[in-house]
Amino acid sequence: TQSTWAAAAPQQRARRLHLEYFVQDAQRFTWLELLPPFADGVRRDARVVSELPLSSLVVFKLQVLLCSRLPHNATHTATLLGIAELLASGVEAFVGQTSLVLAELALLDRLEPALELLLPTPALALAFAKEHCTDPQRWRVVLEHVLSVGTADCMTAYFAVMRYLADVTPPAVFASLLPPRGSLAVYLPLLEQSMRAH
């Protein structure tokens, strides 16, 4: 009947918008697949996530909004950050909370606070840095911050980053990222790795 169709129409429109935006255009940082509620490294689109519990779907959609590469005007950005901060600061922790905090920090381009959260998980720290460090100066911030903490986890993260940079950075640039008082025995193999890669 017409009344049944009219009642279903908003749901159909919502479903269509979901498919058009969150399935076709959803862009999320790859490192989000290493964090709950996903945390298994499997790349997802919204069609797959829509089969998961509502809480995971809500986190996914907020991630999409925070990771959007579309230009954000001031109002849009403030709204997204307000939502993320409201959820992230809740009294009760929820699955996916850390992912929203990190996505918010990435949107704000706040590298060092993000590293504070990431360093206990070296693989995640490296994945985050790969996506958000686009020049030697930003990589230097990562390296100096990791070295300044100096824990075993941080040193593991540090050398994972150095091995990655040796493969992707020209030798002259890589040499500029070495610590001024570093041990030759430790860093020479990495410099040789950079030279072989280029």
PDB file of C-alpha atoms in Angstrom:
ATOM      1  CA  THR A   1       0.000   0.000   0.000  1.00  0.00           C
ATOM      2  CA  GLN A   2       0.985   3.628  -0.338  1.00  0.00           C
ATOM      3  CA  SER A   3       1.344   4.089   3.424  1.00  0.00           C
ATOM      4  CA  THR A   4       3.629   1.061   3.665  1.00  0.00           C
ATOM      5  CA  TRP A   5       5.748   2.374   0.795  1.00  0.00           C
ATOM      6  CA  ALA A   6       5.925   5.827   2.396  1.00  0.00           C
ATOM      7  CA  ALA A   7       7.077   4.308   5.690  1.00  0.00           C
ATOM      8  CA  ALA A   8       9.757   2.280   3.932  1.00  0.00           C
ATOM      9  CA  ALA A   9      11.018   5.162   1.797  1.00  0.00           C
ATOM     10  CA  PRO A  10      13.209   6.828   4.492  1.00  0.00           C
ATOM     11  CA  GLN A  11      14.818   3.466   5.256  1.00  0.00           C
ATOM     12  CA  GLN A  12      15.486   2.899   1.567  1.00  0.00           C
ATOM     13  CA  ARG A  13      16.999   6.358   1.211  1.00  0.00           C
ATOM     14  CA  ALA A  14      19.209   5.769   4.254  1.00  0.00           C
ATOM     15  CA  ARG A  15      20.308   2.429   2.845  1.00  0.00           C
ATOM     16  CA  ARG A  16      21.069   4.030  -0.533  1.00  0.00           C
ATOM     17  CA  LEU A  17      23.130   6.776   1.102  1.00  0.00           C
ATOM     18  CA  HIS A  18      24.971   4.147   3.143  1.00  0.00           C
ATOM     19  CA  LEU A  19      25.845   2.211  -0.013  1.00  0.00           C
ATOM     20  CA  GLU A  20      26.775   5.289  -2.047  1.00  0.00           C
ATOM     21  CA  TYR A  21      28.973   6.977   0.550  1.00  0.00           C
ATOM     22  CA  PHE A  22      30.198   4.458   3.093  1.00  0.00           C
ATOM     23  CA  VAL A  23      30.670   1.568   0.649  1.00  0.00           C
ATOM     24  CA  GLN A  24      31.814   3.250  -2.542  1.00  0.00           C
ATOM     25  CA  ASP A  25      33.772   6.158  -1.071  1.00  0.00           C
ATOM     26  CA  ALA A  26      34.832   4.932   2.365  1.00  0.00           C
ATOM     27  CA  GLN A  27      38.517   5.670   2.883  1.00  0.00           C
ATOM     28  CA  ARG A  28      40.114   4.665   6.153  1.00  0.00           C
ATOM     29  CA  PHE A  29      43.718   4.665   7.294  1.00  0.00           C
ATOM     30  CA  THR A  30      45.171   1.189   6.842  1.00  0.00           C
ATOM     31  CA  TRP A  31      46.501   1.085  10.427  1.00  0.00           C
ATOM     32  CA  LEU A  32      42.913   1.108  11.717  1.00  0.00           C
ATOM     33  CA  GLU A  33      42.713  -2.553  10.689  1.00  0.00           C
ATOM     34  CA  LEU A  34      45.258  -3.282  13.437  1.00  0.00           C
ATOM     35  CA  LEU A  35      43.068  -1.827  16.208  1.00  0.00           C
ATOM     36  CA  PRO A  36      39.852  -3.030  17.850  1.00  0.00           C
ATOM     37  CA  PRO A  37      37.090  -3.590  16.943  1.00  0.00           C
ATOM     38  CA  PHE A  38      38.821  -5.072  13.906  1.00  0.00           C
ATOM     39  CA  ALA A  39      42.459  -5.665  14.886  1.00  0.00           C
ATOM     40  CA  ASP A  40      43.153  -8.491  12.473  1.00  0.00           C
ATOM     41  CA  GLY A  41      44.697  -6.599   9.553  1.00  0.00           C
ATOM     42  CA  VAL A  42      41.865  -7.541   7.171  1.00  0.00           C
ATOM     43  CA  ARG A  43      40.870  -4.643   4.904  1.00  0.00           C
ATOM     44  CA  ARG A  44      37.122  -4.005   5.089  1.00  0.00           C
ATOM     45  CA  ASP A  45      34.541  -1.965   3.298  1.00  0.00           C
ATOM     46  CA  ALA A  46      31.217  -0.926   4.784  1.00  0.00           C
ATOM     47  CA  ARG A  47      29.318  -3.731   3.068  1.00  0.00           C
ATOM     48  CA  VAL A  48      31.258  -6.229   5.180  1.00  0.00           C
ATOM     49  CA  VAL A  49      31.147  -4.162   8.367  1.00  0.00           C
ATOM     50  CA  SER A  50      27.384  -3.743   8.075  1.00  0.00           C
ATOM     51  CA  GLU A  51      27.105  -7.427   8.960  1.00  0.00           C
ATOM     52  CA  LEU A  52      28.839  -6.810  12.310  1.00  0.00           C
ATOM     53  CA  PRO A  53      27.262  -5.612  15.577  1.00  0.00           C
ATOM     54  CA  LEU A  54      25.875  -2.090  15.627  1.00  0.00           C
ATOM     55  CA  SER A  55      28.696  -0.851  17.885  1.00  0.00           C
ATOM     56  CA  SER A  56      31.323  -1.870  15.309  1.00  0.00           C
ATOM     57  CA  LEU A  57      29.340  -0.259  12.500  1.00  0.00           C
ATOM     58  CA  VAL A  58      29.120   3.033  14.415  1.00  0.00           C
ATOM     59  CA  VAL A  59      32.875   3.003  15.060  1.00  0.00           C
ATOM     60  CA  PHE A  60      33.530   2.216  11.386  1.00  0.00           C
ATOM     61  CA  LYS A  61      31.417   5.134  10.175  1.00  0.00           C
ATOM     62  CA  LEU A  62      33.055   7.554  12.600  1.00  0.00           C
ATOM     63  CA  GLN A  63      36.452   6.327  11.383  1.00  0.00           C
ATOM     64  CA  VAL A  64      35.388   7.005   7.797  1.00  0.00           C
ATOM     65  CA  LEU A  65      34.334  10.548   8.680  1.00  0.00           C
ATOM     66  CA  LEU A  66      37.525  11.279  10.624  1.00  0.00           C
ATOM     67  CA  CYS A  67      39.700   9.824   7.847  1.00  0.00           C
ATOM     68  CA  SER A  68      37.913  11.612   5.017  1.00  0.00           C
ATOM     69  CA  ARG A  69      40.303  13.207   2.555  1.00  0.00           C
ATOM     70  CA  LEU A  70      37.626  15.612   1.427  1.00  0.00           C
ATOM     71  CA  PRO A  71      38.219  19.259   2.355  1.00  0.00           C
ATOM     72  CA  HIS A  72      36.836  19.986   5.817  1.00  0.00           C
ATOM     73  CA  ASN A  73      35.441  23.395   6.573  1.00  0.00           C
ATOM     74  CA  ALA A  74      35.798  24.645  10.118  1.00  0.00           C
ATOM     75  CA  THR A  75      32.256  23.688  11.128  1.00  0.00           C
ATOM     76  CA  HIS A  76      32.544  20.185   9.689  1.00  0.00           C
ATOM     77  CA  THR A  77      35.874  19.567  11.389  1.00  0.00           C
ATOM     78  CA  ALA A  78      34.641  20.928  14.727  1.00  0.00           C
ATOM     79  CA  THR A  79      31.577  18.673  14.560  1.00  0.00           C
ATOM     80  CA  LEU A  80      33.640  15.566  13.809  1.00  0.00           C
ATOM     81  CA  LEU A  81      36.113  16.338  16.558  1.00  0.00           C
ATOM     82  CA  GLY A  82      33.316  17.046  19.007  1.00  0.00           C
ATOM     83  CA  ILE A  83      31.755  13.649  18.308  1.00  0.00           C
ATOM     84  CA  ALA A  84      35.092  11.868  18.583  1.00  0.00           C
ATOM     85  CA  GLU A  85      36.043  13.654  21.800  1.00  0.00           C
ATOM     86  CA  LEU A  86      32.644  12.954  23.341  1.00  0.00           C
ATOM     87  CA  LEU A  87      33.003   9.242  22.615  1.00  0.00           C
ATOM     88  CA  ALA A  88      36.683   9.050  23.513  1.00  0.00           C
ATOM     89  CA  SER A  89      36.212  10.772  26.862  1.00  0.00           C
ATOM     90  CA  GLY A  90      33.326   8.613  28.015  1.00  0.00           C
ATOM     91  CA  VAL A  91      33.474   7.236  31.550  1.00  0.00           C
ATOM     92  CA  GLU A  92      33.061   3.706  30.237  1.00  0.00           C
ATOM     93  CA  ALA A  93      35.645   2.537  27.738  1.00  0.00           C
ATOM     94  CA  PHE A  94      34.291   0.901  24.608  1.00  0.00           C
ATOM     95  CA  VAL A  95      35.771  -1.245  21.868  1.00  0.00           C
ATOM     96  CA  GLY A  96      37.190   1.041  19.203  1.00  0.00           C
ATOM     97  CA  GLN A  97      37.763   4.021  21.496  1.00  0.00           C
ATOM     98  CA  THR A  98      41.532   4.174  20.888  1.00  0.00           C
ATOM     99  CA  SER A  99      41.029   4.032  17.128  1.00  0.00           C
ATOM    100  CA  LEU A 100      38.831   7.149  17.250  1.00  0.00           C
ATOM    101  CA  VAL A 101      41.326   9.026  19.436  1.00  0.00           C
ATOM    102  CA  LEU A 102      44.136   8.226  16.996  1.00  0.00           C
ATOM    103  CA  ALA A 103      42.039   9.134  13.951  1.00  0.00           C
ATOM    104  CA  GLU A 104      41.232  12.453  15.646  1.00  0.00           C
ATOM    105  CA  LEU A 105      44.927  13.116  16.335  1.00  0.00           C
ATOM    106  CA  ALA A 106      45.717  12.302  12.701  1.00  0.00           C
ATOM    107  CA  LEU A 107      43.056  14.774  11.538  1.00  0.00           C
ATOM    108  CA  LEU A 108      44.592  17.424  13.784  1.00  0.00           C
ATOM    109  CA  ASP A 109      48.105  16.500  12.583  1.00  0.00           C
ATOM    110  CA  ARG A 110      49.246  15.916  16.169  1.00  0.00           C
ATOM    111  CA  LEU A 111      51.985  13.364  15.644  1.00  0.00           C
ATOM    112  CA  GLU A 112      53.628  13.220  19.071  1.00  0.00           C
ATOM    113  CA  PRO A 113      50.475  12.549  21.168  1.00  0.00           C
ATOM    114  CA  ALA A 114      49.597   9.806  18.707  1.00  0.00           C
ATOM    115  CA  LEU A 115      53.036   8.251  19.144  1.00  0.00           C
ATOM    116  CA  GLU A 116      52.524   8.153  22.912  1.00  0.00           C
ATOM    117  CA  LEU A 117      49.578   5.823  22.363  1.00  0.00           C
ATOM    118  CA  LEU A 118      51.250   3.811  19.611  1.00  0.00           C
ATOM    119  CA  LEU A 119      54.711   3.046  20.948  1.00  0.00           C
ATOM    120  CA  PRO A 120      53.747   0.013  23.060  1.00  0.00           C
ATOM    121  CA  THR A 121      52.823  -1.655  19.736  1.00  0.00           C
ATOM    122  CA  PRO A 122      55.794  -1.212  17.357  1.00  0.00           C
ATOM    123  CA  ALA A 123      54.038  -2.632  14.290  1.00  0.00           C
ATOM    124  CA  LEU A 124      51.164  -0.201  14.773  1.00  0.00           C
ATOM    125  CA  ALA A 125      53.535   2.726  15.347  1.00  0.00           C
ATOM    126  CA  LEU A 126      55.310   1.958  12.073  1.00  0.00           C
ATOM    127  CA  ALA A 127      52.030   1.568  10.153  1.00  0.00           C
ATOM    128  CA  PHE A 128      50.811   4.922  11.501  1.00  0.00           C
ATOM    129  CA  ALA A 129      54.089   6.680  10.673  1.00  0.00           C
ATOM    130  CA  LYS A 130      54.140   5.285   7.127  1.00  0.00           C
ATOM    131  CA  GLU A 131      50.767   6.858   6.449  1.00  0.00           C
ATOM    132  CA  HIS A 132      51.345  10.224   8.112  1.00  0.00           C
ATOM    133  CA  CYS A 133      55.048  10.989   7.649  1.00  0.00           C
ATOM    134  CA  THR A 134      55.662  12.356   4.180  1.00  0.00           C
ATOM    135  CA  ASP A 135      59.011  14.122   4.592  1.00  0.00           C
ATOM    136  CA  PRO A 136      62.311  13.652   6.466  1.00  0.00           C
ATOM    137  CA  GLN A 137      61.442  16.279   9.072  1.00  0.00           C
ATOM    138  CA  ARG A 138      58.371  14.338  10.208  1.00  0.00           C
ATOM    139  CA  TRP A 139      60.333  11.087  10.282  1.00  0.00           C
ATOM    140  CA  ARG A 140      62.936  12.862  12.420  1.00  0.00           C
ATOM    141  CA  VAL A 141      60.191  13.797  14.900  1.00  0.00           C
ATOM    142  CA  VAL A 142      59.170  10.128  15.084  1.00  0.00           C
ATOM    143  CA  LEU A 143      62.727   8.876  15.565  1.00  0.00           C
ATOM    144  CA  GLU A 144      63.657  11.465  18.188  1.00  0.00           C
ATOM    145  CA  HIS A 145      60.460  10.873  20.114  1.00  0.00           C
ATOM    146  CA  VAL A 146      60.925   7.108  20.132  1.00  0.00           C
ATOM    147  CA  LEU A 147      64.562   7.384  21.239  1.00  0.00           C
ATOM    148  CA  SER A 148      63.669   9.825  24.004  1.00  0.00           C
ATOM    149  CA  VAL A 149      61.380   7.260  25.641  1.00  0.00           C
ATOM    150  CA  GLY A 150      63.990   4.524  25.459  1.00  0.00           C
ATOM    151  CA  THR A 151      61.960   1.524  26.621  1.00  0.00           C
ATOM    152  CA  ALA A 152      62.458  -1.905  25.076  1.00  0.00           C
ATOM    153  CA  ASP A 153      59.214  -1.562  23.098  1.00  0.00           C
ATOM    154  CA  CYS A 154      60.324   1.831  21.841  1.00  0.00           C
ATOM    155  CA  MET A 155      63.694   0.529  20.702  1.00  0.00           C
ATOM    156  CA  THR A 156      61.954  -2.272  18.820  1.00  0.00           C
ATOM    157  CA  ALA A 157      59.748   0.346  17.139  1.00  0.00           C
ATOM    158  CA  TYR A 158      62.773   2.550  16.443  1.00  0.00           C
ATOM    159  CA  PHE A 159      64.711  -0.111  14.562  1.00  0.00           C
ATOM    160  CA  ALA A 160      61.588  -1.202  12.683  1.00  0.00           C
ATOM    161  CA  VAL A 161      61.255   2.393  11.454  1.00  0.00           C
ATOM    162  CA  MET A 162      64.979   2.594  10.619  1.00  0.00           C
ATOM    163  CA  ARG A 163      64.863  -0.615   8.569  1.00  0.00           C
ATOM    164  CA  TYR A 164      61.843   0.688   6.690  1.00  0.00           C
ATOM    165  CA  LEU A 165      63.522   4.052   6.015  1.00  0.00           C
ATOM    166  CA  ALA A 166      66.692   2.326   4.815  1.00  0.00           C
ATOM    167  CA  ASP A 167      64.623   0.682   2.087  1.00  0.00           C
ATOM    168  CA  VAL A 168      62.678   3.745   0.946  1.00  0.00           C
ATOM    169  CA  THR A 169      64.998   6.700   1.600  1.00  0.00           C
ATOM    170  CA  PRO A 170      68.017   7.779  -0.513  1.00  0.00           C
ATOM    171  CA  PRO A 171      71.320   7.251   1.350  1.00  0.00           C
ATOM    172  CA  ALA A 172      72.034  10.969   1.815  1.00  0.00           C
ATOM    173  CA  VAL A 173      68.616  11.550   3.367  1.00  0.00           C
ATOM    174  CA  PHE A 174      68.839   8.392   5.439  1.00  0.00           C
ATOM    175  CA  ALA A 175      72.243   9.458   6.775  1.00  0.00           C
ATOM    176  CA  SER A 176      70.726  12.770   7.901  1.00  0.00           C
ATOM    177  CA  LEU A 177      68.260  10.828  10.066  1.00  0.00           C
ATOM    178  CA  LEU A 178      70.925   8.933  11.993  1.00  0.00           C
ATOM    179  CA  PRO A 179      71.536  10.054  15.592  1.00  0.00           C
ATOM    180  CA  PRO A 180      74.663  12.228  15.967  1.00  0.00           C
ATOM    181  CA  ARG A 181      76.257   9.919  18.556  1.00  0.00           C
ATOM    182  CA  GLY A 182      75.079   6.597  17.187  1.00  0.00           C
ATOM    183  CA  SER A 183      77.278   3.511  17.234  1.00  0.00           C
ATOM    184  CA  LEU A 184      78.942   2.809  13.882  1.00  0.00           C
ATOM    185  CA  ALA A 185      78.562  -0.921  14.469  1.00  0.00           C
ATOM    186  CA  VAL A 186      74.791  -0.487  14.848  1.00  0.00           C
ATOM    187  CA  TYR A 187      74.087   1.995  12.058  1.00  0.00           C
ATOM    188  CA  LEU A 188      76.585   1.036   9.345  1.00  0.00           C
ATOM    189  CA  PRO A 189      74.564  -2.057   8.289  1.00  0.00           C
ATOM    190  CA  LEU A 190      71.483   0.148   7.968  1.00  0.00           C
ATOM    191  CA  LEU A 191      73.356   2.691   5.857  1.00  0.00           C
ATOM    192  CA  GLU A 192      74.642  -0.127   3.655  1.00  0.00           C
ATOM    193  CA  GLN A 193      71.066  -1.384   3.335  1.00  0.00           C
ATOM    194  CA  SER A 194      70.008   2.073   2.122  1.00  0.00           C
ATOM    195  CA  MET A 195      72.813   2.174  -0.420  1.00  0.00           C
ATOM    196  CA  ARG A 196      71.941  -1.280  -1.763  1.00  0.00           C
ATOM    197  CA  ALA A 197      68.286  -0.294  -2.083  1.00  0.00           C
ATOM    198  CA  HIS A 198      69.168   2.745  -4.174  1.00  0.00           C
TER     199      HIS A 198
END
